[in-house]
Amino acid sequence: MAAVDGGTAVLVGFGRALRAAGLDAGPDRVQTFLRALDVLGPRRRADVYWAGRLTLCGGRDDLDRYDRVFAGYFGPRGRTPGPRARPLPAASSPRSAVRETDRAPGPGEDGRRPGAATALASPAEVLRHRDVAALTAAEREQVRRLLAAFALRGEPRRSARLRPARRGAVDPRRTVREWLRRGGEPARLRRRARAERPRRVVLLVDVSGSMTPYADALLRFAHAAAHRGPAGSRAATEVFTIGTRLTRVTAALEHRDPEAALAAVAAAVPDWRGGTRLGEMLRAFLDRWGQRGMARGAVVVVLSDGWERGDPSLLAAQMRRLHRLVHRVVWANPRKGRPGYAPLAAGMAAALPSVDAFVEGHSVAALEHLAAVVRGAEDA
Amino acid sequence: MGGTTAGRTGEAGDGGARRAAGPAAGPPGDPQDARDPQDPQDPQDAQEVRDPQEVRRRLEDVGYLVDEGLATACFLALRLHRPVFCEGDAGVGKTSLAGALAGMLDAPLIRLQCYEGIDASQALYDWDFPRQLLHLRAAEAAGVTDVERLEAELYDRRFLVERPLLRALRTQPSVLLVDEVDRADDEFEAFLLELLSEYSVTVPELGTLRADVPPVVVLTSNRTREVHDALKRRCLYHWFDHPSFARELAIVRSRLPAVSARLAEQVTALVQALRSEELVKPPGVAETIDWAEALDALGATELDAELAVATLGSVLKYREDTERARSLDLSAILALRAAGA
């Protein structure tokens, strides 16, 4: 691809539109996309669609957005492309859109505006987003304190990986290596034992209306929890927000800077301060992530006040299901810290039989306690 | 992290250059004229496909029905030498895709089942230590004094135990299935990334071993854990959906030609109906086939609600799901289908 021709420009513009929609369609992926079209010969709309979907998407969550951007960029299916939609790059000359360089750009191909792509990318439903721009000085101080205080490591479990150790089974590989080094003379036996690893921690943070005063602090806690500790344990913390829909925010929280991370979360979560359907959310989590293995053997922490708008019996059933999968269920309820609190909310009462540790979650001290419970300290 | 990124960047240029050289260019030092006469029977020839339709047809010949997307994915995998990264519910045919590709290319299927704690000595290669020791002893008994030669002999290829990944690189052509890659831990992923981008492996004692014809690679994941993005970037991503009624029926018919058409249709319709219920584990195509097979083994040529309930255990594997299915009016679903057909 020596020079950029019109067809390539359209396709690269498509990559830009996808990036604007939040897909990770980097230059290397776009290059693969172009190569794929090259070998396919971009004759048909379906070829362009599939080549792009195969090369530019990286997960199931990307597929919906991809479909939307594709329809917006190349015009909806079945309709003849109007003046605003870009023609398929191969529409005028089959098999040559990417390879040849002397093709004259077709109508509309030079009109790629990033602005248009951004407009396409924004989801149709308008849900409230939260503004985290305004943080008071006291809040910043709290963030700093949280960051310094927490390492939310799951309690250790034996992993399948073997490490050299003083005691344990004989490690034939290292032992024989040692012998070979000494010319075949038997030497000291080398041993190995199972390594320990922290369990995966899954945080489910309630961001519904009733949790408004706490959601902020809890998310900051989640950020701190996901970032402390050795590199290995970072990947072992997963964070979801629950409300009227389930959003995985682990990736959004990856920014090291808490401000940037929380801004990313605010942009990613569409159901800020809405209602709560805990039972449905839990089912969605178990169906899409938990049952497949994310929750298996993990420590799952639900940060919620237990106000359930839906059917409490569904929540109870899903909590039982969760309890069977995980190592431990911890429920942190900010309202528990109030004097005279009793778990009367229907959701909370339904969930409690399946909860291993029911703790408070209203203050920094309470969250410190929560971290200790997750670590497996025996004071819950 | 830094190391991985650097490795990837280096590979991008390298791999591109290698591919740009084209399939005609053999490995350095390989006499071209010796290869040329064999070219028509060359393993590369079997992998030569013209378009996705051809891939689709050839996969159908070995009994694996694909839709347009998967046909395109396989076509691109063969032409661009990229691994296919398969995700989707259990039992939708992710693993059997690799078997079908192996059948289509008439190449051996080499499978690496990932699990937690898997490492290079289990996936790539190991040295046959007992044999090395034996060799050492034998040389000693024979009174070999050339220490350097003896040492070089110890790390000869004949003492190398090939594990699946190395075997896939050295078997040409071959189909490599890396099953449930999400079960392995992230250390292993970084190692896999290196292998899949270069299709070469460096054994410190031997040097770099490279595949002239890269194996066709299929990775599957059940999404228990997010696989690292760098690995996904190397791959073509395909999400397996549950098939439509017509396609699922065609799959059942092609897998179980002995089952009566009526039974296959009813079973497929019922499974499709069950899938739309909110079940803990929606049944996959594998379960549909199991069910039809079970009913056929019972001598049934037609399905009624009673028989369906009795054999529900081959489709639904959770007590809650079975209870839910029992509460449904199965005969109504069957009647609906019969009326529609």
PDB file of C-alpha atoms in Angstrom, chain B residues 27-248:
ATOM      1  CA  PRO B  27      13.471 -20.754   4.414  1.00  0.00           C
ATOM      2  CA  PRO B  28      16.982 -19.420   3.989  1.00  0.00           C
ATOM      3  CA  GLY B  29      19.364 -22.072   2.747  1.00  0.00           C
ATOM      4  CA  ASP B  30      16.569 -24.255   1.428  1.00  0.00           C
ATOM      5  CA  PRO B  31      17.337 -25.201  -2.183  1.00  0.00           C
ATOM      6  CA  GLN B  32      14.470 -23.813  -4.212  1.00  0.00           C
ATOM      7  CA  ASP B  33      14.718 -26.275  -7.064  1.00  0.00           C
ATOM      8  CA  ALA B  34      14.366 -29.193  -4.691  1.00  0.00           C
ATOM      9  CA  ARG B  35      11.019 -27.907  -3.515  1.00  0.00           C
ATOM     10  CA  ASP B  36       9.529 -26.791  -6.779  1.00  0.00           C
ATOM     11  CA  PRO B  37       8.700 -30.154  -8.371  1.00  0.00           C
ATOM     12  CA  GLN B  38       6.801 -31.145  -5.268  1.00  0.00           C
ATOM     13  CA  ASP B  39       4.768 -27.999  -5.192  1.00  0.00           C
ATOM     14  CA  PRO B  40       1.479 -29.468  -6.460  1.00  0.00           C
ATOM     15  CA  GLN B  41       1.499 -31.909  -3.547  1.00  0.00           C
ATOM     16  CA  ASP B  42       2.941 -29.332  -1.206  1.00  0.00           C
ATOM     17  CA  PRO B  43       1.108 -28.940   2.112  1.00  0.00           C
ATOM     18  CA  GLN B  44       0.578 -25.340   1.160  1.00  0.00           C
ATOM     19  CA  ASP B  45      -1.605 -26.421  -1.695  1.00  0.00           C
ATOM     20  CA  ALA B  46      -4.231 -27.919   0.579  1.00  0.00           C
ATOM     21  CA  GLN B  47      -4.439 -24.604   2.390  1.00  0.00           C
ATOM     22  CA  GLU B  48      -4.889 -22.704  -0.864  1.00  0.00           C
ATOM     23  CA  VAL B  49      -8.461 -21.475  -0.933  1.00  0.00           C
ATOM     24  CA  ARG B  50      -9.950 -18.997  -3.340  1.00  0.00           C
ATOM     25  CA  ASP B  51     -12.898 -17.550  -1.449  1.00  0.00           C
ATOM     26  CA  PRO B  52     -15.032 -18.061   1.669  1.00  0.00           C
ATOM     27  CA  GLN B  53     -17.579 -20.024  -0.353  1.00  0.00           C
ATOM     28  CA  GLU B  54     -14.969 -22.632  -1.119  1.00  0.00           C
ATOM     29  CA  VAL B  55     -14.084 -22.895   2.575  1.00  0.00           C
ATOM     30  CA  ARG B  56     -17.739 -23.286   3.364  1.00  0.00           C
ATOM     31  CA  ARG B  57     -18.195 -26.032   0.809  1.00  0.00           C
ATOM     32  CA  ARG B  58     -15.126 -27.925   1.916  1.00  0.00           C
ATOM     33  CA  LEU B  59     -16.116 -27.675   5.587  1.00  0.00           C
ATOM     34  CA  GLU B  60     -19.566 -28.954   4.666  1.00  0.00           C
ATOM     35  CA  ASP B  61     -17.920 -31.929   2.991  1.00  0.00           C
ATOM     36  CA  VAL B  62     -16.443 -32.938   6.342  1.00  0.00           C
ATOM     37  CA  GLY B  63     -19.775 -32.431   8.087  1.00  0.00           C
ATOM     38  CA  TYR B  64     -19.325 -29.010   9.668  1.00  0.00           C
ATOM     39  CA  LEU B  65     -21.845 -26.399   8.626  1.00  0.00           C
ATOM     40  CA  VAL B  66     -20.732 -22.794   8.872  1.00  0.00           C
ATOM     41  CA  ASP B  67     -22.434 -19.493   8.328  1.00  0.00           C
ATOM     42  CA  GLU B  68     -21.043 -16.671   6.286  1.00  0.00           C
ATOM     43  CA  GLY B  69     -19.128 -15.084   9.151  1.00  0.00           C
ATOM     44  CA  LEU B  70     -17.334 -18.218  10.193  1.00  0.00           C
ATOM     45  CA  ALA B  71     -16.554 -19.101   6.587  1.00  0.00           C
ATOM     46  CA  THR B  72     -14.965 -15.678   6.187  1.00  0.00           C
ATOM     47  CA  ALA B  73     -13.058 -16.142   9.437  1.00  0.00           C
ATOM     48  CA  CYS B  74     -11.638 -19.488   8.325  1.00  0.00           C
ATOM     49  CA  PHE B  75     -10.799 -18.135   4.906  1.00  0.00           C
ATOM     50  CA  LEU B  76      -8.917 -15.196   6.398  1.00  0.00           C
ATOM     51  CA  ALA B  77      -7.191 -17.455   8.896  1.00  0.00           C
ATOM     52  CA  LEU B  78      -5.867 -19.568   6.045  1.00  0.00           C
ATOM     53  CA  ARG B  79      -4.880 -16.683   3.841  1.00  0.00           C
ATOM     54  CA  LEU B  80      -3.463 -14.284   6.424  1.00  0.00           C
ATOM     55  CA  HIS B  81      -2.026 -16.978   8.723  1.00  0.00           C
ATOM     56  CA  ARG B  82      -3.802 -15.533  11.692  1.00  0.00           C
ATOM     57  CA  PRO B  83      -5.234 -17.502  14.579  1.00  0.00           C
ATOM     58  CA  VAL B  84      -9.013 -17.540  14.988  1.00  0.00           C
ATOM     59  CA  PHE B  85     -10.108 -16.551  18.474  1.00  0.00           C
ATOM     60  CA  CYS B  86     -13.450 -18.224  19.199  1.00  0.00           C
ATOM     61  CA  GLU B  87     -15.792 -17.146  21.940  1.00  0.00           C
ATOM     62  CA  GLY B  88     -19.349 -18.190  22.634  1.00  0.00           C
ATOM     63  CA  ASP B  89     -21.565 -20.296  24.848  1.00  0.00           C
ATOM     64  CA  ALA B  90     -20.585 -23.848  25.614  1.00  0.00           C
ATOM     65  CA  GLY B  91     -21.637 -26.386  23.022  1.00  0.00           C
ATOM     66  CA  VAL B  92     -21.891 -24.093  20.000  1.00  0.00           C
ATOM     67  CA  GLY B  93     -19.085 -25.827  18.125  1.00  0.00           C
ATOM     68  CA  LYS B  94     -15.966 -23.851  18.995  1.00  0.00           C
ATOM     69  CA  THR B  95     -13.787 -26.857  19.621  1.00  0.00           C
ATOM     70  CA  SER B  96     -15.196 -28.939  16.797  1.00  0.00           C
ATOM     71  CA  LEU B  97     -14.273 -26.157  14.368  1.00  0.00           C
ATOM     72  CA  ALA B  98     -10.625 -27.127  14.798  1.00  0.00           C
ATOM     73  CA  GLY B  99     -11.462 -30.767  14.102  1.00  0.00           C
ATOM     74  CA  ALA B 100     -13.394 -29.775  10.999  1.00  0.00           C
ATOM     75  CA  LEU B 101     -10.534 -27.623   9.724  1.00  0.00           C
ATOM     76  CA  ALA B 102      -8.131 -30.499  10.280  1.00  0.00           C
ATOM     77  CA  GLY B 103     -10.450 -32.774   8.315  1.00  0.00           C
ATOM     78  CA  MET B 104     -10.806 -30.248   5.545  1.00  0.00           C
ATOM     79  CA  LEU B 105      -7.063 -29.716   5.182  1.00  0.00           C
ATOM     80  CA  ASP B 106      -6.307 -33.379   5.790  1.00  0.00           C
ATOM     81  CA  ALA B 107      -3.871 -32.278   8.479  1.00  0.00           C
ATOM     82  CA  PRO B 108      -3.352 -33.668  11.971  1.00  0.00           C
ATOM     83  CA  LEU B 109      -5.147 -31.893  14.787  1.00  0.00           C
ATOM     84  CA  ILE B 110      -2.826 -31.011  17.633  1.00  0.00           C
ATOM     85  CA  ARG B 111      -4.625 -30.035  20.781  1.00  0.00           C
ATOM     86  CA  LEU B 112      -3.353 -28.101  23.742  1.00  0.00           C
ATOM     87  CA  GLN B 113      -5.786 -28.047  26.619  1.00  0.00           C
ATOM     88  CA  CYS B 114      -4.987 -25.079  28.833  1.00  0.00           C
ATOM     89  CA  TYR B 115      -5.304 -25.203  32.577  1.00  0.00           C
ATOM     90  CA  GLU B 116      -4.095 -23.125  35.428  1.00  0.00           C
ATOM     91  CA  GLY B 117      -0.404 -23.473  36.040  1.00  0.00           C
ATOM     92  CA  ILE B 118       0.441 -24.726  32.546  1.00  0.00           C
ATOM     93  CA  ASP B 119       3.959 -23.707  31.588  1.00  0.00           C
ATOM     94  CA  ALA B 120       6.436 -23.972  28.758  1.00  0.00           C
ATOM     95  CA  SER B 121       7.675 -27.434  29.696  1.00  0.00           C
ATOM     96  CA  GLN B 122       4.139 -28.793  29.426  1.00  0.00           C
ATOM     97  CA  ALA B 123       3.085 -26.836  26.364  1.00  0.00           C
ATOM     98  CA  LEU B 124       6.220 -26.400  24.304  1.00  0.00           C
ATOM     99  CA  TYR B 125       9.124 -28.758  24.928  1.00  0.00           C
ATOM    100  CA  ASP B 126      11.051 -30.512  27.600  1.00  0.00           C
ATOM    101  CA  TRP B 127      14.347 -32.313  27.725  1.00  0.00           C
ATOM    102  CA  ASP B 128      14.308 -36.046  28.215  1.00  0.00           C
ATOM    103  CA  PHE B 129      16.432 -35.971  31.367  1.00  0.00           C
ATOM    104  CA  PRO B 130      16.628 -39.721  32.043  1.00  0.00           C
ATOM    105  CA  ARG B 131      17.881 -40.345  28.522  1.00  0.00           C
ATOM    106  CA  GLN B 132      20.379 -37.531  28.831  1.00  0.00           C
ATOM    107  CA  LEU B 133      21.730 -39.060  32.024  1.00  0.00           C
ATOM    108  CA  LEU B 134      21.887 -42.459  30.398  1.00  0.00           C
ATOM    109  CA  HIS B 135      23.788 -41.002  27.484  1.00  0.00           C
ATOM    110  CA  LEU B 136      26.216 -39.374  29.870  1.00  0.00           C
ATOM    111  CA  ARG B 137      26.799 -42.606  31.726  1.00  0.00           C
ATOM    112  CA  ALA B 138      27.227 -44.561  28.513  1.00  0.00           C
ATOM    113  CA  ALA B 139      29.760 -42.055  27.235  1.00  0.00           C
ATOM    114  CA  GLU B 140      31.625 -42.268  30.522  1.00  0.00           C
ATOM    115  CA  ALA B 141      31.723 -46.051  30.330  1.00  0.00           C
ATOM    116  CA  ALA B 142      33.013 -45.860  26.770  1.00  0.00           C
ATOM    117  CA  GLY B 143      35.736 -43.528  27.963  1.00  0.00           C
ATOM    118  CA  VAL B 144      34.816 -40.462  25.939  1.00  0.00           C
ATOM    119  CA  THR B 145      37.164 -37.648  26.773  1.00  0.00           C
ATOM    120  CA  ASP B 146      35.968 -34.933  24.400  1.00  0.00           C
ATOM    121  CA  VAL B 147      33.973 -32.978  26.937  1.00  0.00           C
ATOM    122  CA  GLU B 148      32.763 -30.288  24.583  1.00  0.00           C
ATOM    123  CA  ARG B 149      31.387 -32.736  22.067  1.00  0.00           C
ATOM    124  CA  LEU B 150      29.690 -34.680  24.797  1.00  0.00           C
ATOM    125  CA  GLU B 151      28.040 -31.556  26.073  1.00  0.00           C
ATOM    126  CA  ALA B 152      26.825 -30.621  22.609  1.00  0.00           C
ATOM    127  CA  GLU B 153      25.429 -34.118  22.184  1.00  0.00           C
ATOM    128  CA  LEU B 154      23.456 -33.847  25.389  1.00  0.00           C
ATOM    129  CA  TYR B 155      21.308 -31.100  23.912  1.00  0.00           C
ATOM    130  CA  ASP B 156      20.690 -32.797  20.623  1.00  0.00           C
ATOM    131  CA  ARG B 157      17.243 -32.822  19.065  1.00  0.00           C
ATOM    132  CA  ARG B 158      16.800 -36.484  19.869  1.00  0.00           C
ATOM    133  CA  PHE B 159      16.645 -35.610  23.554  1.00  0.00           C
ATOM    134  CA  LEU B 160      13.997 -33.002  22.949  1.00  0.00           C
ATOM    135  CA  VAL B 161      10.499 -34.040  23.992  1.00  0.00           C
ATOM    136  CA  GLU B 162       8.035 -32.206  21.803  1.00  0.00           C
ATOM    137  CA  ARG B 163       4.915 -30.891  23.465  1.00  0.00           C
ATOM    138  CA  PRO B 164       1.841 -29.738  21.471  1.00  0.00           C
ATOM    139  CA  LEU B 165       3.022 -26.260  20.518  1.00  0.00           C
ATOM    140  CA  LEU B 166       6.401 -27.360  19.222  1.00  0.00           C
ATOM    141  CA  ARG B 167       4.838 -30.347  17.525  1.00  0.00           C
ATOM    142  CA  ALA B 168       2.424 -28.039  15.723  1.00  0.00           C
ATOM    143  CA  LEU B 169       5.302 -25.901  14.487  1.00  0.00           C
ATOM    144  CA  ARG B 170       7.208 -28.921  13.209  1.00  0.00           C
ATOM    145  CA  THR B 171       4.258 -30.772  11.669  1.00  0.00           C
ATOM    146  CA  GLN B 172       3.313 -29.343   8.323  1.00  0.00           C
ATOM    147  CA  PRO B 173       0.547 -28.859   7.672  1.00  0.00           C
ATOM    148  CA  SER B 174      -1.217 -29.025  10.990  1.00  0.00           C
ATOM    149  CA  VAL B 175      -4.132 -27.520  12.865  1.00  0.00           C
ATOM    150  CA  LEU B 176      -3.374 -26.355  16.378  1.00  0.00           C
ATOM    151  CA  LEU B 177      -6.220 -26.068  18.861  1.00  0.00           C
ATOM    152  CA  VAL B 178      -5.451 -24.053  21.972  1.00  0.00           C
ATOM    153  CA  ASP B 179      -8.501 -24.927  24.013  1.00  0.00           C
ATOM    154  CA  GLU B 180      -9.857 -22.717  26.816  1.00  0.00           C
ATOM    155  CA  VAL B 181      -6.980 -20.288  26.749  1.00  0.00           C
ATOM    156  CA  ASP B 182      -8.683 -18.273  29.496  1.00  0.00           C
ATOM    157  CA  ARG B 183      -7.921 -21.043  31.960  1.00  0.00           C
ATOM    158  CA  ALA B 184      -4.185 -20.577  31.661  1.00  0.00           C
ATOM    159  CA  ASP B 185      -2.681 -17.740  33.658  1.00  0.00           C
ATOM    160  CA  ASP B 186      -1.361 -14.538  32.203  1.00  0.00           C
ATOM    161  CA  GLU B 187       2.292 -15.623  32.251  1.00  0.00           C
ATOM    162  CA  PHE B 188       1.389 -18.279  29.762  1.00  0.00           C
ATOM    163  CA  GLU B 189      -0.525 -15.853  27.609  1.00  0.00           C
ATOM    164  CA  ALA B 190       2.534 -13.678  27.067  1.00  0.00           C
ATOM    165  CA  PHE B 191       4.437 -16.740  26.010  1.00  0.00           C
ATOM    166  CA  LEU B 192       1.676 -17.789  23.616  1.00  0.00           C
ATOM    167  CA  LEU B 193       1.625 -14.337  22.098  1.00  0.00           C
ATOM    168  CA  GLU B 194       5.280 -14.611  21.176  1.00  0.00           C
ATOM    169  CA  LEU B 195       4.744 -17.965  19.584  1.00  0.00           C
ATOM    170  CA  LEU B 196       1.644 -17.011  17.595  1.00  0.00           C
ATOM    171  CA  SER B 197       3.118 -13.849  16.164  1.00  0.00           C
ATOM    172  CA  GLU B 198       6.358 -15.365  14.905  1.00  0.00           C
ATOM    173  CA  TYR B 199       5.412 -18.997  14.506  1.00  0.00           C
ATOM    174  CA  SER B 200       8.855 -19.701  15.837  1.00  0.00           C
ATOM    175  CA  VAL B 201      10.299 -20.891  19.098  1.00  0.00           C
ATOM    176  CA  THR B 202      13.699 -20.333  20.598  1.00  0.00           C
ATOM    177  CA  VAL B 203      15.163 -23.249  22.479  1.00  0.00           C
ATOM    178  CA  PRO B 204      18.234 -21.812  24.205  1.00  0.00           C
ATOM    179  CA  GLU B 205      20.355 -24.890  23.572  1.00  0.00           C
ATOM    180  CA  LEU B 206      19.283 -25.395  19.961  1.00  0.00           C
ATOM    181  CA  GLY B 207      18.485 -22.010  18.518  1.00  0.00           C
ATOM    182  CA  THR B 208      15.334 -20.845  16.796  1.00  0.00           C
ATOM    183  CA  LEU B 209      12.917 -23.329  15.285  1.00  0.00           C
ATOM    184  CA  ARG B 210      10.582 -21.820  12.730  1.00  0.00           C
ATOM    185  CA  ALA B 211       7.566 -23.172  10.911  1.00  0.00           C
ATOM    186  CA  ASP B 212       7.840 -22.771   7.124  1.00  0.00           C
ATOM    187  CA  VAL B 213       4.114 -23.260   6.787  1.00  0.00           C
ATOM    188  CA  PRO B 214       2.508 -21.826   9.917  1.00  0.00           C
ATOM    189  CA  PRO B 215      -0.084 -24.099  11.485  1.00  0.00           C
ATOM    190  CA  VAL B 216      -3.735 -23.102  11.332  1.00  0.00           C
ATOM    191  CA  VAL B 217      -4.465 -22.003  14.885  1.00  0.00           C
ATOM    192  CA  VAL B 218      -7.831 -22.005  16.646  1.00  0.00           C
ATOM    193  CA  LEU B 219      -8.067 -20.548  20.140  1.00  0.00           C
ATOM    194  CA  THR B 220     -11.177 -20.957  22.246  1.00  0.00           C
ATOM    195  CA  SER B 221     -12.181 -19.066  25.339  1.00  0.00           C
ATOM    196  CA  ASN B 222     -15.101 -19.336  27.712  1.00  0.00           C
ATOM    197  CA  ARG B 223     -14.533 -15.835  29.043  1.00  0.00           C
ATOM    198  CA  THR B 224     -13.852 -16.816  32.626  1.00  0.00           C
ATOM    199  CA  ARG B 225     -11.203 -14.173  32.464  1.00  0.00           C
ATOM    200  CA  GLU B 226     -10.481 -11.390  30.029  1.00  0.00           C
ATOM    201  CA  VAL B 227      -7.711 -12.540  27.712  1.00  0.00           C
ATOM    202  CA  HIS B 228      -4.990  -9.961  27.222  1.00  0.00           C
ATOM    203  CA  ASP B 229      -5.643  -7.520  24.427  1.00  0.00           C
ATOM    204  CA  ALA B 230      -2.223  -8.020  22.849  1.00  0.00           C
ATOM    205  CA  LEU B 231      -3.083 -11.654  22.234  1.00  0.00           C
ATOM    206  CA  LYS B 232      -6.496 -10.810  20.793  1.00  0.00           C
ATOM    207  CA  ARG B 233      -4.931  -8.338  18.415  1.00  0.00           C
ATOM    208  CA  ARG B 234      -3.015 -11.127  16.756  1.00  0.00           C
ATOM    209  CA  CYS B 235      -6.225 -13.008  16.146  1.00  0.00           C
ATOM    210  CA  LEU B 236      -9.414 -12.856  14.147  1.00  0.00           C
ATOM    211  CA  TYR B 237     -12.215 -12.555  16.670  1.00  0.00           C
ATOM    212  CA  HIS B 238     -15.320 -14.604  16.097  1.00  0.00           C
ATOM    213  CA  TRP B 239     -18.315 -14.756  18.375  1.00  0.00           C
ATOM    214  CA  PHE B 240     -20.358 -17.946  18.056  1.00  0.00           C
ATOM    215  CA  ASP B 241     -24.089 -17.355  18.259  1.00  0.00           C
ATOM    216  CA  HIS B 242     -26.632 -20.087  18.613  1.00  0.00           C
ATOM    217  CA  PRO B 243     -27.606 -21.113  15.080  1.00  0.00           C
ATOM    218  CA  SER B 244     -30.958 -20.332  13.501  1.00  0.00           C
ATOM    219  CA  PHE B 245     -33.616 -23.029  13.287  1.00  0.00           C
ATOM    220  CA  ALA B 246     -32.865 -23.944   9.693  1.00  0.00           C
ATOM    221  CA  ARG B 247     -29.128 -24.177  10.234  1.00  0.00           C
ATOM    222  CA  GLU B 248     -29.409 -26.103  13.459  1.00  0.00           C
TER     223      GLU B 248
END
